[in-house]
Amino acid sequence: MDFDALINGLDRHTLDGITRGSIYALVALGYTMVYGVMKLINFAHSEVFMVGTWATLGTYTLIGASSGMGVGMIIGATVLALLAAMLASAGTALAVERIAYRPLRKKGAPPLIFLITGIGCSMVLVETFGQVLKVFFGPPFGRVLVNVPAVLPTKVVFTIPGIDLAITNTRIIIIFGAIAMMVALDFFVNKSRLGRGVRAVAQDPDTASLMGVNQDRVIMLVFVLGGAMAGVAALLFTIQYDSTKFDIGFIIGVKAFTAAVLGGIGNLRGALIGGLVLGVVEVYASTVWDSSWADVTAFVVLVLVLMFRPTGLLGESLGKARA
Amino acid sequence: MSIITQYTNRLRDRLDVLPTWVRALGLLLVVALAFYLPYLNVLPFAYIRTDLSATGTDWASVLFLVVVYMIVAVGLNVVIGLAGLLDLGYVGFYALGAYSVALFGSTSSPVVEAIQNKFGLSEEWAVPFAICVPIAIAMALIAGVILGAPTLRLRGDYLAIVTMGFGEIIRICARNLDNVTNGAAGITNVPVPPGPEVDGRPFFNVSEPERWYWLALVVLIILIWMARRLEHSRVGRAWLAIREDEDAAAIMGVAAFKYKLWAFAIGASLGGMAGLLFGSKQQYVEPNGFMLNLSFLFVAMVVIGGSGNILGVLIGAFLLTYLPERFREFQEWRPFAFGVALVAVMILRPQGLVPSRRRAREFEDRKVEAEEAAADV
């Protein structure tokens, strides 16, 4: 137990936690939206994120990006990578929906079966990058940690006076990027015509169908949106950690799902709050004890919150008043 | 109804009308065959052995693992198949069973050393195996109740994530609590069941895995019998009612929370039992043997086999344990094949390979409902 370390570096640890939490929150959106509409935990969503990190790496490799380029090239490469990651992740999410979930939906299978096909898809995707592509293309695919070029060099932009907290450009991009995407998504779901369809299906699928909302299309839209958010998270992740791995999705997925539940599953704003809280709690815990206890603390916090607020911090439901 | 279901149903009807003594004889034959399996060496049946090639795994050890996982599947079936609770942290109970017997029974465990120092016992002393067994089962059971009491009031999907967290917490604790569990190094010298010494070695030893297999098989048969009695008891009917519609069951006077907790605790104790056998056979436990993926494997066994049906989950456990071992040559491809198989089987046969009849009929109903709903729109 080392509370001094926590108190002394409180500002720094909070910033670390928020950075980590932003990525969780973006991934959590995918879980929460799919859950809101289909009442289903999409277990393959973690791998949707993983595919995004590989798409980023692929883009950098294709255009020959590396660290130490000019400003124009940095922006160009990052934007390209962002688009590629969003496209790849959204495509993967859509494919998972079509292959693993839609046939079951047509049969009216119980939720447990969706869970198993989700786990199956997740294994297939993990193994695609860990084994199948390795056999065809060799490295960098395979069961090893792969470096992603640090296209965006980390620089201190300004220092908050008084507490001496250095803010780097990557931190700004990650935190504000995540929040901007969330606001955009929240706006989309609440204000646009398509978003109204999403909310309608979340509230009452049958009535929504009667009112002329195409349920299949809404579900596809939800998977695409969730996937695109995971793609953004993937790019931000590579900016922060400069690496990827075939099984990187699993732990992020578990955390993001925990974040979604923590905030109130099915609730978009809940995902943001849940992600940030979880990120901060984890960083605090790894400072006070050590990093190996971070996961335990995260789950204990989850259980405690659920005991006193069984529907998460902000309450659930995508369709009802809140989101 | 699919052709396979029709066919299996007809087969079951035929079996049902056979005289009791014929069925008993058949069952006896199956059990006898199961006991004979380690020695099976007659072609073409010997092709099912896993040690035909030089790189293969020892056949009796594979059989032992299959039976241990069958015990797990029978236990998890109570939780998932009967009570309809999604438990993604079952590996936690399995680990608790294995670790209990190691912590209390092994002379090299820090817990035993602490007891030795406290009471001035010799260094040879450890808790006897016969006492470790109830300890292990009790630990798993208590953990089940402690985990279940606050979380079973939550809705199903929350339960999934909380149990998943529990499974991870157990493993992380086992890895990090160095002065209790030896941390990542694990615990050696896990005790084995007592028995007469044969050729100067204990009856249950590493080099004769078939004895372990027979022991596990006996345990499995007893547990299957108990699980079947439970299923057809008042408790079992309460579970089915809760699984189908918790609110309706509650209105009919079924104390839903109480029976859910029962299911959780009973499932947990069976998981602990399986873990105990596993830890004792390995004579070594370490945290990395209890990764979360194992939980998913357990759930997959139950669901692929046909949740709610003991024969189904036994087949599921057999397939998912045996096939990867049989095809060890393709080790690198196993997880990929496993994933593809999970998706394919579930899409083609969402009710599982061998569902219980009641379950199969429910699936038919749901399918018809889904089709009708689609036709309405």
XYZ file of C-alpha atoms in Angstrom:
700
model
C 0.000 0.000 0.000
C 1.506 3.241 -1.071
C -0.948 6.039 -0.707
C 1.810 8.666 -0.702
C 2.673 7.825 -4.286
C -0.971 8.284 -5.208
C -1.400 11.587 -3.374
C 1.870 13.025 -4.647
C 1.163 12.200 -8.244
C -2.596 12.558 -8.130
C -2.785 14.901 -11.111
C -0.571 12.713 -13.268
C -2.375 9.511 -12.335
C -5.753 11.068 -12.987
C -4.588 12.134 -16.427
C -3.259 8.627 -17.090
C -6.562 7.197 -15.962
C -8.600 9.484 -18.162
C -6.438 8.622 -21.171
C -6.892 4.922 -20.562
C -10.559 5.435 -19.779
C -11.217 7.307 -23.038
C -10.180 4.257 -25.014
C -12.303 1.976 -22.845
C -15.236 4.316 -23.278
C -15.017 4.284 -27.076
C -14.933 0.501 -27.177
C -17.702 0.356 -24.581
C -19.977 2.254 -26.975
C -20.047 -0.745 -29.289
C -21.135 -3.055 -26.479
C -23.680 -0.667 -25.122
C -25.352 0.130 -28.454
C -25.636 -3.488 -29.512
C -26.940 -4.347 -26.079
C -29.450 -1.533 -26.143
C -30.911 -2.656 -29.435
C -30.589 -6.442 -29.310
C -30.208 -7.210 -25.574
C -27.092 -9.091 -26.518
C -23.476 -9.031 -25.352
C -21.467 -8.934 -28.552
C -18.494 -10.994 -27.486
C -16.730 -10.474 -30.792
C -16.552 -6.712 -30.291
C -13.127 -6.915 -28.642
C -11.808 -8.437 -31.849
C -13.452 -5.695 -33.887
C -11.170 -3.355 -31.981
C -8.163 -5.611 -32.594
C -8.806 -5.599 -36.349
C -8.769 -1.793 -36.189
C -5.268 -1.729 -34.689
C -4.052 -3.967 -37.496
C -5.694 -1.754 -40.078
C -3.769 1.178 -38.623
C -0.532 -0.759 -38.852
C -1.416 -1.837 -42.391
C -2.046 1.720 -43.518
C 1.230 2.940 -42.050
C 3.072 0.104 -43.759
C 1.392 0.685 -47.118
C 2.117 4.380 -47.276
C 5.533 3.857 -45.727
C 4.878 6.055 -42.733
C 7.417 6.144 -39.950
C 8.333 8.338 -37.037
C 9.964 11.655 -37.796
C 7.980 12.845 -40.818
C 6.818 16.345 -41.637
C 3.666 17.788 -40.110
C 1.647 17.416 -43.318
C 2.637 13.793 -43.692
C 1.820 13.078 -40.041
C -1.664 14.485 -40.394
C -2.216 12.736 -43.717
C -1.020 9.351 -42.429
C -3.050 9.622 -39.234
C -6.243 10.573 -41.032
C -5.769 7.752 -43.534
C -5.116 5.308 -40.724
C -8.190 6.567 -38.903
C -10.378 6.004 -41.946
C -8.869 2.589 -42.583
C -9.334 1.531 -38.966
C -12.930 2.733 -38.871
C -13.697 1.004 -42.150
C -12.016 -2.251 -41.164
C -13.639 -2.354 -37.738
C -17.086 -1.443 -39.021
C -16.750 -4.041 -41.772
C -15.707 -6.706 -39.283
C -18.597 -5.853 -36.982
C -21.003 -6.041 -39.895
C -19.586 -9.379 -41.016
C -19.951 -10.779 -37.503
C -23.562 -9.673 -37.436
C -24.346 -11.218 -40.792
C -22.534 -14.501 -40.227
C -22.986 -15.208 -36.545
C -26.040 -13.362 -35.310
C -28.551 -12.906 -38.107
C -29.190 -16.619 -38.794
C -29.803 -17.123 -35.075
C -32.129 -14.152 -34.879
C -34.202 -15.655 -37.658
C -34.490 -18.839 -35.622
C -35.389 -17.006 -32.424
C -32.533 -18.639 -30.516
C -32.062 -17.746 -26.825
C -29.327 -15.246 -25.816
C -26.884 -17.896 -24.646
C -26.461 -19.181 -28.197
C -25.549 -15.706 -29.452
C -22.918 -15.604 -26.770
C -21.347 -18.841 -27.971
C -21.275 -17.801 -31.625
C -19.817 -14.470 -30.480
C -17.029 -16.283 -28.650
C -16.556 -18.479 -31.715
C -16.242 -15.447 -34.013
C -13.840 -13.856 -31.618
C -11.611 -16.938 -31.690
C -11.762 -17.059 -35.472
C -10.703 -13.408 -35.727
C -7.913 -13.792 -33.179
C -6.603 -16.856 -34.955
C -6.887 -15.165 -38.325
C -4.231 -12.710 -37.228
C -2.327 -15.109 -35.002
C -2.178 -18.060 -37.364
C -3.982 -17.963 -40.715
C -2.459 -14.751 -42.068
C 0.923 -15.775 -40.708
C 0.827 -18.902 -42.831
C 0.025 -16.891 -45.950
C 2.017 -13.717 -45.431
C 4.491 -14.407 -42.635
C 5.437 -11.605 -40.214
C 4.239 -9.249 -38.849
C 1.288 -11.608 -38.414
C 1.670 -14.220 -35.725
C 1.554 -14.630 -31.988
C 4.005 -11.883 -31.125
C 3.818 -8.261 -30.091
C 4.154 -6.055 -33.172
C 5.430 -2.499 -33.136
C 3.313 0.164 -34.774
C 5.457 3.086 -35.975
C 5.051 6.094 -33.722
C 3.981 8.360 -36.566
C 2.853 11.013 -34.141
C 5.845 12.008 -31.999
C 4.985 12.704 -28.365
C 5.656 16.316 -27.484
C 4.834 18.397 -24.462
C 2.406 21.039 -25.644
C 2.052 23.008 -22.449
C 2.476 22.583 -18.742
C -0.297 23.385 -16.333
C 1.287 25.954 -14.021
C 1.195 25.439 -10.266
C 0.969 21.655 -10.306
C 3.608 21.188 -13.007
C 1.535 18.771 -15.054
C 2.913 18.300 -18.559
C 0.227 17.851 -21.202
C 1.430 16.063 -24.322
C -0.084 16.243 -27.772
C -1.027 12.537 -27.779
C -2.964 12.968 -24.543
C -4.904 15.852 -26.033
C -5.684 13.928 -29.192
C -6.782 10.800 -27.336
C -8.979 12.486 -24.749
C -10.529 15.062 -27.029
C -10.795 12.643 -29.934
C -12.706 10.203 -27.772
C -14.989 12.844 -26.326
C -15.649 14.381 -29.750
C -16.623 11.001 -31.192
C -18.964 10.416 -28.277
C -20.644 13.758 -28.620
C -21.061 13.148 -32.332
C -22.554 9.722 -31.717
C -24.823 10.998 -28.979
C -26.001 13.742 -31.300
C -26.554 11.266 -34.102
C -28.619 8.897 -31.981
C -30.684 11.644 -30.408
C -31.212 14.064 -33.269
C -31.031 12.289 -36.594
C -33.734 10.324 -38.359
C -31.668 7.134 -38.359
C -30.914 7.629 -34.685
C -34.604 7.828 -33.986
C -34.961 4.433 -35.620
C -32.246 3.065 -33.337
C -34.001 4.411 -30.271
C -37.320 3.085 -31.465
C -36.016 -0.450 -31.928
C -34.267 -0.272 -28.557
C -37.506 0.748 -26.876
C -39.851 -1.731 -28.469
C -38.796 -3.756 -31.512
C -42.289 -4.915 -32.430
C -43.913 -1.515 -32.325
C -40.964 -0.057 -34.201
C -41.527 -2.615 -36.957
C -45.187 -1.655 -37.121
C -44.211 1.984 -37.486
C -42.145 1.092 -40.519
C -38.677 0.906 -38.991
C -36.619 -1.754 -40.705
C -35.244 -3.703 -37.790
C -32.521 -5.498 -39.722
C -31.251 -2.242 -41.082
C -31.194 -0.633 -37.649
C -29.236 -3.562 -36.258
C -26.743 -3.320 -39.097
C -26.427 0.405 -38.465
C -25.756 -0.215 -34.790
C -23.016 -2.712 -35.554
C -21.445 -0.337 -38.070
C -21.521 2.591 -35.641
C -20.134 0.502 -32.785
C -17.472 -0.876 -35.088
C -16.467 2.573 -36.302
C -16.094 3.743 -32.700
C -13.918 0.707 -31.975
C -11.867 1.700 -35.034
C -11.293 5.187 -33.611
C -10.358 3.589 -30.290
C -7.926 1.337 -32.138
C -6.127 4.278 -33.727
C -5.956 6.124 -30.405
C -4.653 2.965 -28.782
C -1.814 2.655 -31.275
C -0.971 6.330 -30.768
C -0.668 5.761 -27.036
C 0.990 2.323 -26.912
C 2.719 2.028 -30.333
C 2.045 -1.679 -30.573
C -0.523 -4.351 -31.322
C -0.888 -8.086 -30.944
C -3.263 -10.762 -32.173
C -4.918 -11.168 -28.772
C -4.849 -7.549 -27.696
C -8.614 -7.245 -27.964
C -9.481 -9.602 -25.153
C -8.415 -7.588 -22.147
C -9.580 -4.277 -23.637
C -12.882 -5.920 -24.477
C -13.393 -7.187 -20.947
C -12.575 -3.764 -19.539
C -14.772 -1.964 -22.011
C -17.671 -4.245 -21.288
C -17.144 -3.698 -17.573
C -17.175 0.033 -18.294
C -20.423 -0.273 -20.210
C -22.060 -2.176 -17.357
C -20.615 0.239 -14.815
C -22.141 3.219 -16.560
C -25.444 1.479 -17.231
C -25.545 -0.767 -20.256
C -27.491 0.543 -23.210
C -26.761 4.094 -22.132
C -24.342 6.022 -24.369
C -23.392 8.656 -21.829
C -23.081 5.898 -19.263
C -20.391 4.298 -21.411
C -18.358 7.500 -21.276
C -18.693 7.864 -17.513
C -18.114 4.156 -16.943
C -15.004 4.153 -19.122
C -13.472 7.176 -17.446
C -14.263 5.938 -13.928
C -12.845 2.522 -14.704
C -9.685 3.957 -16.236
C -9.058 6.244 -13.276
C -9.801 3.519 -10.712
C -7.392 1.171 -12.436
C -4.554 3.646 -12.539
C -5.126 4.600 -8.903
C -5.185 0.959 -7.883
C -2.004 0.154 -9.734
C -0.311 3.069 -7.982
C -1.513 2.200 -4.503
C -0.847 -1.542 -4.777
C 0.800 -2.619 -7.987
C -0.335 -3.050 -11.543
C -1.205 -6.714 -11.090
C -4.074 -5.738 -8.783
C -5.623 -3.248 -11.180
C -7.982 -5.802 -12.728
C -9.185 -7.024 -9.341
C -9.970 -3.484 -8.234
C -11.855 -2.814 -11.442
C -14.097 -5.817 -10.888
C -14.585 -5.120 -7.197
C -15.707 -1.581 -8.020
C -18.093 -3.028 -10.588
C -19.631 -5.431 -8.079
C -19.964 -2.696 -5.480
C -21.647 -0.322 -7.912
C -24.013 -3.038 -9.104
C -24.929 -3.944 -5.540
C -26.088 -0.429 -4.778
C -27.162 0.632 -8.247
C -28.179 -2.536 -10.070
C -28.549 -0.737 -13.394
C -25.179 1.002 -13.361
C -24.213 4.575 -12.596
C -26.531 6.315 -15.044
C -29.164 3.613 -15.431
C -29.730 1.578 -18.565
C -31.813 1.865 -21.728
C -30.924 3.366 -25.044
C -34.497 4.100 -25.934
C -35.815 5.824 -22.871
C -35.487 9.385 -21.734
C -31.795 9.430 -20.951
C -30.043 8.722 -24.183
C -38.365 -30.440 -37.096
C -35.090 -31.352 -38.597
C -34.478 -34.857 -39.807
C -31.788 -35.501 -37.209
C -34.074 -34.482 -34.367
C -36.822 -36.678 -35.731
C -34.459 -39.574 -36.002
C -32.985 -39.193 -32.513
C -36.453 -38.782 -31.056
C -37.608 -41.952 -32.699
C -34.530 -43.737 -31.401
C -35.246 -42.476 -27.906
C -38.850 -43.634 -28.130
C -37.627 -47.080 -29.096
C -35.226 -47.136 -26.150
C -37.910 -45.946 -23.758
C -40.224 -48.890 -24.442
C -37.533 -51.500 -23.854
C -37.925 -53.515 -20.643
C -36.111 -52.126 -17.648
C -33.652 -55.013 -17.452
C -32.592 -54.536 -21.054
C -31.948 -50.865 -20.433
C -30.067 -51.625 -17.235
C -27.948 -54.159 -19.088
C -27.247 -51.642 -21.836
C -26.195 -49.046 -19.293
C -23.980 -51.578 -17.555
C -22.332 -52.406 -20.886
C -21.650 -48.736 -21.571
C -20.109 -48.293 -18.126
C -18.044 -51.450 -18.536
C -16.822 -50.207 -21.891
C -15.913 -46.873 -20.321
C -13.793 -48.688 -17.735
C -12.156 -50.762 -20.451
C -11.320 -47.773 -22.690
C -7.683 -47.241 -21.536
C -6.820 -50.737 -22.753
C -8.710 -50.464 -26.024
C -6.269 -51.731 -28.615
C -8.384 -53.554 -31.195
C -8.359 -52.124 -34.680
C -10.257 -50.286 -36.073
C -11.509 -48.954 -32.734
C -7.993 -48.174 -31.562
C -7.935 -45.244 -33.973
C -9.663 -43.214 -31.345
C -6.540 -43.464 -29.166
C -4.526 -40.284 -28.925
C -1.098 -41.916 -28.611
C -0.848 -43.600 -31.993
C 1.791 -41.212 -33.293
C 5.010 -40.439 -31.468
C 3.883 -36.897 -30.640
C 0.522 -38.020 -29.259
C -0.641 -37.535 -25.693
C -0.950 -40.393 -23.266
C -4.332 -41.975 -23.902
C -5.314 -42.649 -20.300
C -4.383 -39.089 -19.288
C -6.600 -37.729 -22.031
C -9.416 -39.941 -20.819
C -8.873 -38.641 -17.302
C -9.063 -35.038 -18.506
C -12.190 -35.860 -20.495
C -13.859 -37.240 -17.384
C -12.780 -34.279 -15.234
C -14.266 -31.903 -17.794
C -17.390 -34.071 -17.877
C -17.736 -33.473 -14.133
C -17.325 -29.763 -14.816
C -19.946 -29.948 -17.540
C -22.409 -31.779 -15.288
C -21.892 -29.103 -12.629
C -22.157 -26.199 -15.024
C -25.209 -27.805 -16.562
C -26.987 -27.353 -13.238
C -26.237 -23.625 -13.381
C -26.708 -22.948 -17.105
C -28.862 -25.774 -18.374
C -31.297 -26.169 -15.494
C -31.431 -22.826 -13.699
C -30.605 -20.786 -16.809
C -27.961 -18.626 -15.111
C -25.045 -17.585 -17.266
C -21.853 -18.270 -15.347
C -18.726 -17.158 -17.189
C -16.439 -17.597 -14.195
C -16.813 -21.276 -13.577
C -13.073 -21.717 -13.848
C -12.865 -19.845 -10.542
C -14.562 -22.693 -8.679
C -12.468 -25.221 -10.543
C -9.347 -23.328 -9.499
C -10.580 -23.075 -5.910
C -11.001 -26.845 -5.745
C -7.524 -27.450 -7.103
C -5.948 -24.805 -4.910
C -7.711 -25.927 -1.723
C -6.300 -29.399 -1.906
C -2.883 -27.960 -2.748
C -2.921 -25.312 -0.021
C -3.992 -27.656 2.765
C -2.597 -30.962 1.607
C 0.822 -30.148 0.183
C 3.869 -30.113 2.449
C 5.351 -27.311 0.347
C 2.396 -24.956 0.621
C 2.868 -21.802 2.718
C -0.425 -22.456 4.531
C 0.680 -25.888 5.740
C 4.072 -24.478 6.714
C 2.369 -21.796 8.764
C 0.257 -24.412 10.549
C 3.359 -26.520 11.171
C 5.176 -23.596 12.747
C 2.228 -22.527 14.823
C 1.578 -25.932 16.364
C 5.127 -27.225 16.286
C 4.329 -30.086 13.917
C 6.883 -32.037 11.942
C 7.762 -30.992 8.413
C 6.130 -34.114 7.071
C 2.737 -33.091 8.368
C -0.068 -31.890 6.108
C -3.830 -32.077 6.165
C -4.763 -35.639 5.099
C -6.300 -36.035 1.659
C -9.579 -37.321 3.050
C -10.035 -34.022 4.897
C -8.860 -31.962 1.930
C -11.776 -33.266 -0.111
C -14.532 -31.766 2.068
C -12.415 -28.624 2.501
C -12.127 -28.191 -1.269
C -15.829 -28.775 -1.842
C -16.740 -26.475 1.030
C -14.435 -23.711 -0.237
C -16.015 -23.840 -3.698
C -19.500 -23.978 -2.210
C -18.871 -21.030 0.115
C -17.361 -19.065 -2.757
C -20.467 -19.866 -4.786
C -22.724 -18.548 -2.050
C -20.587 -15.460 -1.406
C -20.543 -14.662 -5.114
C -24.156 -15.576 -5.669
C -25.769 -13.806 -2.725
C -25.207 -10.254 -3.946
C -25.177 -10.948 -7.687
C -28.060 -13.346 -8.254
C -30.514 -10.534 -7.764
C -29.008 -8.899 -10.835
C -30.325 -9.560 -14.310
C -28.775 -12.306 -16.391
C -26.319 -10.274 -18.422
C -24.891 -8.525 -15.422
C -24.429 -11.886 -13.807
C -22.296 -12.930 -16.781
C -19.840 -10.073 -16.365
C -19.688 -10.321 -12.576
C -18.983 -14.049 -12.649
C -16.377 -13.447 -15.326
C -14.751 -10.932 -13.003
C -14.839 -13.483 -10.200
C -13.006 -16.053 -12.331
C -10.293 -13.518 -13.066
C -10.058 -12.390 -9.446
C -9.433 -15.948 -8.251
C -6.641 -16.386 -10.776
C -5.071 -13.010 -10.078
C -5.192 -13.652 -6.339
C -3.565 -17.037 -6.850
C -0.847 -15.358 -8.872
C -0.238 -12.366 -6.629
C -0.636 -13.639 -3.083
C 2.927 -14.925 -2.984
C 2.963 -15.712 0.717
C -0.234 -17.776 0.565
C -0.184 -19.494 -2.813
C 3.492 -19.261 -3.841
C 2.365 -16.920 -6.625
C 3.252 -17.730 -10.210
C 5.578 -20.534 -9.110
C 2.596 -22.639 -8.073
C 2.455 -25.379 -5.465
C 4.092 -28.774 -5.867
C 3.565 -31.979 -3.898
C -0.210 -31.825 -4.086
C -1.386 -34.912 -2.187
C -2.885 -37.924 -3.910
C -5.723 -40.098 -2.628
C -4.502 -42.705 -0.144
C -4.234 -46.299 -1.271
C -2.156 -49.452 -0.801
C 1.392 -49.248 -2.046
C 2.046 -51.217 -5.197
C 5.648 -52.032 -6.099
C 6.838 -49.555 -3.502
C 4.883 -46.676 -5.011
C 1.577 -45.137 -3.984
C -1.465 -46.598 -5.694
C -2.247 -43.299 -7.389
C 0.928 -42.114 -9.084
C 1.918 -40.158 -12.149
C 2.975 -43.078 -14.282
C -0.329 -44.970 -14.045
C -2.921 -42.511 -15.293
C -5.535 -45.195 -15.918
C -6.058 -45.505 -12.150
C -6.802 -41.819 -12.021
C -9.156 -42.254 -14.913
C -11.078 -44.993 -13.128
C -11.243 -42.930 -9.948
C -12.627 -39.931 -11.855
C -15.048 -42.176 -13.677
C -16.452 -43.505 -10.402
C -16.825 -39.945 -9.106
C -18.493 -38.924 -12.361
C -20.999 -41.766 -12.235
C -21.962 -40.923 -8.660
C -22.314 -37.241 -9.547
C -24.406 -37.974 -12.633
C -26.718 -40.066 -10.514
C -27.010 -37.244 -7.978
C -27.562 -34.626 -10.663
C -30.319 -36.705 -12.223
C -32.053 -37.119 -8.880
C -31.814 -33.381 -8.355
C -33.180 -32.613 -11.785
C -36.291 -34.685 -11.176
C -36.841 -33.385 -7.670
C -38.821 -30.433 -6.417
C -35.649 -28.333 -6.637
C -35.066 -29.367 -10.229
C -38.606 -28.450 -11.257
C -38.175 -25.093 -9.537
C -35.021 -24.494 -11.590
C -36.786 -25.280 -14.847
C -39.608 -22.942 -13.917
C -37.135 -20.144 -13.137
C -35.268 -20.767 -16.371
C -38.412 -20.523 -18.461
C -39.947 -17.484 -16.815
C -38.668 -16.160 -13.547
C -41.568 -13.803 -12.908
C -44.177 -16.456 -13.601
C -42.314 -18.888 -11.354
C -42.178 -16.330 -8.553
C -45.923 -15.724 -8.826
C -46.507 -19.458 -8.582
C -44.698 -19.447 -5.261
C -41.215 -20.572 -6.311
C -38.650 -18.768 -4.155
C -36.572 -17.795 -7.179
C -33.612 -16.303 -5.364
C -33.279 -19.245 -2.986
C -33.287 -21.824 -5.757
C -30.937 -19.794 -7.906
C -28.518 -19.658 -5.009
C -28.888 -23.427 -4.590
C -28.088 -23.955 -8.246
C -25.070 -21.704 -7.976
C -23.760 -23.391 -4.853
C -24.306 -26.927 -6.143
C -22.726 -26.070 -9.476
C -19.786 -24.482 -7.666
C -19.186 -27.505 -5.462
C -19.122 -29.815 -8.482
C -16.609 -27.471 -10.114
C -14.530 -27.641 -6.943
C -14.676 -31.427 -7.020
C -13.418 -31.510 -10.606
C -10.640 -29.069 -9.758
C -9.611 -31.200 -6.812
C -9.239 -34.287 -8.999
C -7.305 -32.311 -11.582
C -4.917 -30.727 -9.070
C -4.340 -34.020 -7.330
C -3.551 -35.883 -10.532
C -1.165 -33.174 -11.756
C 0.337 -32.997 -8.236
C 1.052 -29.401 -9.138
C -1.128 -26.308 -9.438
C -0.225 -22.944 -10.917
C -2.343 -19.881 -11.694
C -1.844 -20.047 -15.458
C -3.715 -23.338 -15.587
C -6.920 -21.465 -14.814
C -7.180 -18.812 -17.512
C -10.506 -17.252 -18.356
C -10.574 -19.026 -21.729
C -11.198 -22.236 -19.821
C -14.486 -20.751 -18.612
C -15.560 -20.154 -22.185
C -14.578 -23.703 -23.043
C -16.751 -24.988 -20.197
C -19.745 -22.943 -21.301
C -19.200 -24.113 -24.874
C -19.221 -27.744 -23.732
C -22.595 -27.325 -22.090
C -24.179 -25.335 -24.887
C -22.786 -27.352 -27.800
C -23.737 -30.638 -26.209
C -27.244 -29.485 -25.452
C -27.763 -27.557 -22.243
C -30.180 -29.101 -19.808
C -29.486 -32.644 -20.902
C -26.851 -34.645 -19.049
C -26.130 -36.965 -21.976
C -25.771 -33.884 -24.177
C -23.287 -32.092 -21.940
C -21.276 -35.296 -21.523
C -20.994 -35.538 -25.295
C -20.106 -31.842 -25.512
C -17.384 -32.247 -22.895
C -16.060 -35.332 -24.650
C -15.899 -33.708 -28.075
C -14.336 -30.433 -26.951
C -11.684 -32.169 -24.850
C -10.977 -35.216 -26.936
C -10.888 -33.774 -30.450
C -8.161 -31.179 -29.741
C -6.038 -33.890 -28.110
C -6.622 -36.364 -30.925
C -5.539 -33.827 -33.515
C -2.518 -32.535 -31.722
C -0.528 -32.563 -34.978
C -2.541 -29.528 -36.006
C -1.927 -27.787 -32.707
C -1.448 -24.376 -34.291
C -4.759 -24.650 -36.082
C -6.818 -25.938 -33.193
C -8.174 -22.629 -31.848
C -9.150 -21.539 -35.347
C -10.950 -24.794 -36.035
C -12.555 -24.573 -32.622
C -13.934 -21.110 -33.360
C -15.276 -22.134 -36.754
C -16.856 -25.226 -35.228
C -18.520 -23.198 -32.465
C -20.135 -20.843 -34.951
C -21.108 -23.569 -37.409
C -22.616 -25.936 -34.835
C -24.560 -23.196 -33.111
C -26.006 -21.808 -36.328
C -26.973 -25.215 -37.648
C -28.128 -26.655 -34.334
C -28.792 -23.895 -31.801
C -30.426 -26.356 -29.423
C -27.142 -28.284 -29.102
C -26.142 -31.656 -30.458
C -28.258 -33.723 -28.059
C -30.832 -31.462 -26.441
C -33.310 -32.630 -23.861
C -36.705 -33.208 -25.426
C -38.351 -30.462 -23.479
C -35.644 -28.075 -24.611
C -35.895 -29.186 -28.248
C -39.614 -28.534 -28.221
C -39.101 -25.073 -26.736
C -36.696 -24.305 -29.559
C -39.244 -25.400 -32.119
C -41.798 -23.084 -30.531
C -39.413 -20.155 -30.523
C -38.512 -20.777 -34.136
C -42.149 -20.845 -35.174
C -42.777 -17.676 -33.174
C -39.835 -15.933 -34.821
C -41.083 -16.972 -38.248
C -44.590 -15.811 -37.524
C -43.331 -12.498 -36.209
C -41.308 -12.034 -39.377
C -44.329 -12.907 -41.525
C -46.461 -10.303 -39.755
C -44.190 -7.417 -40.553
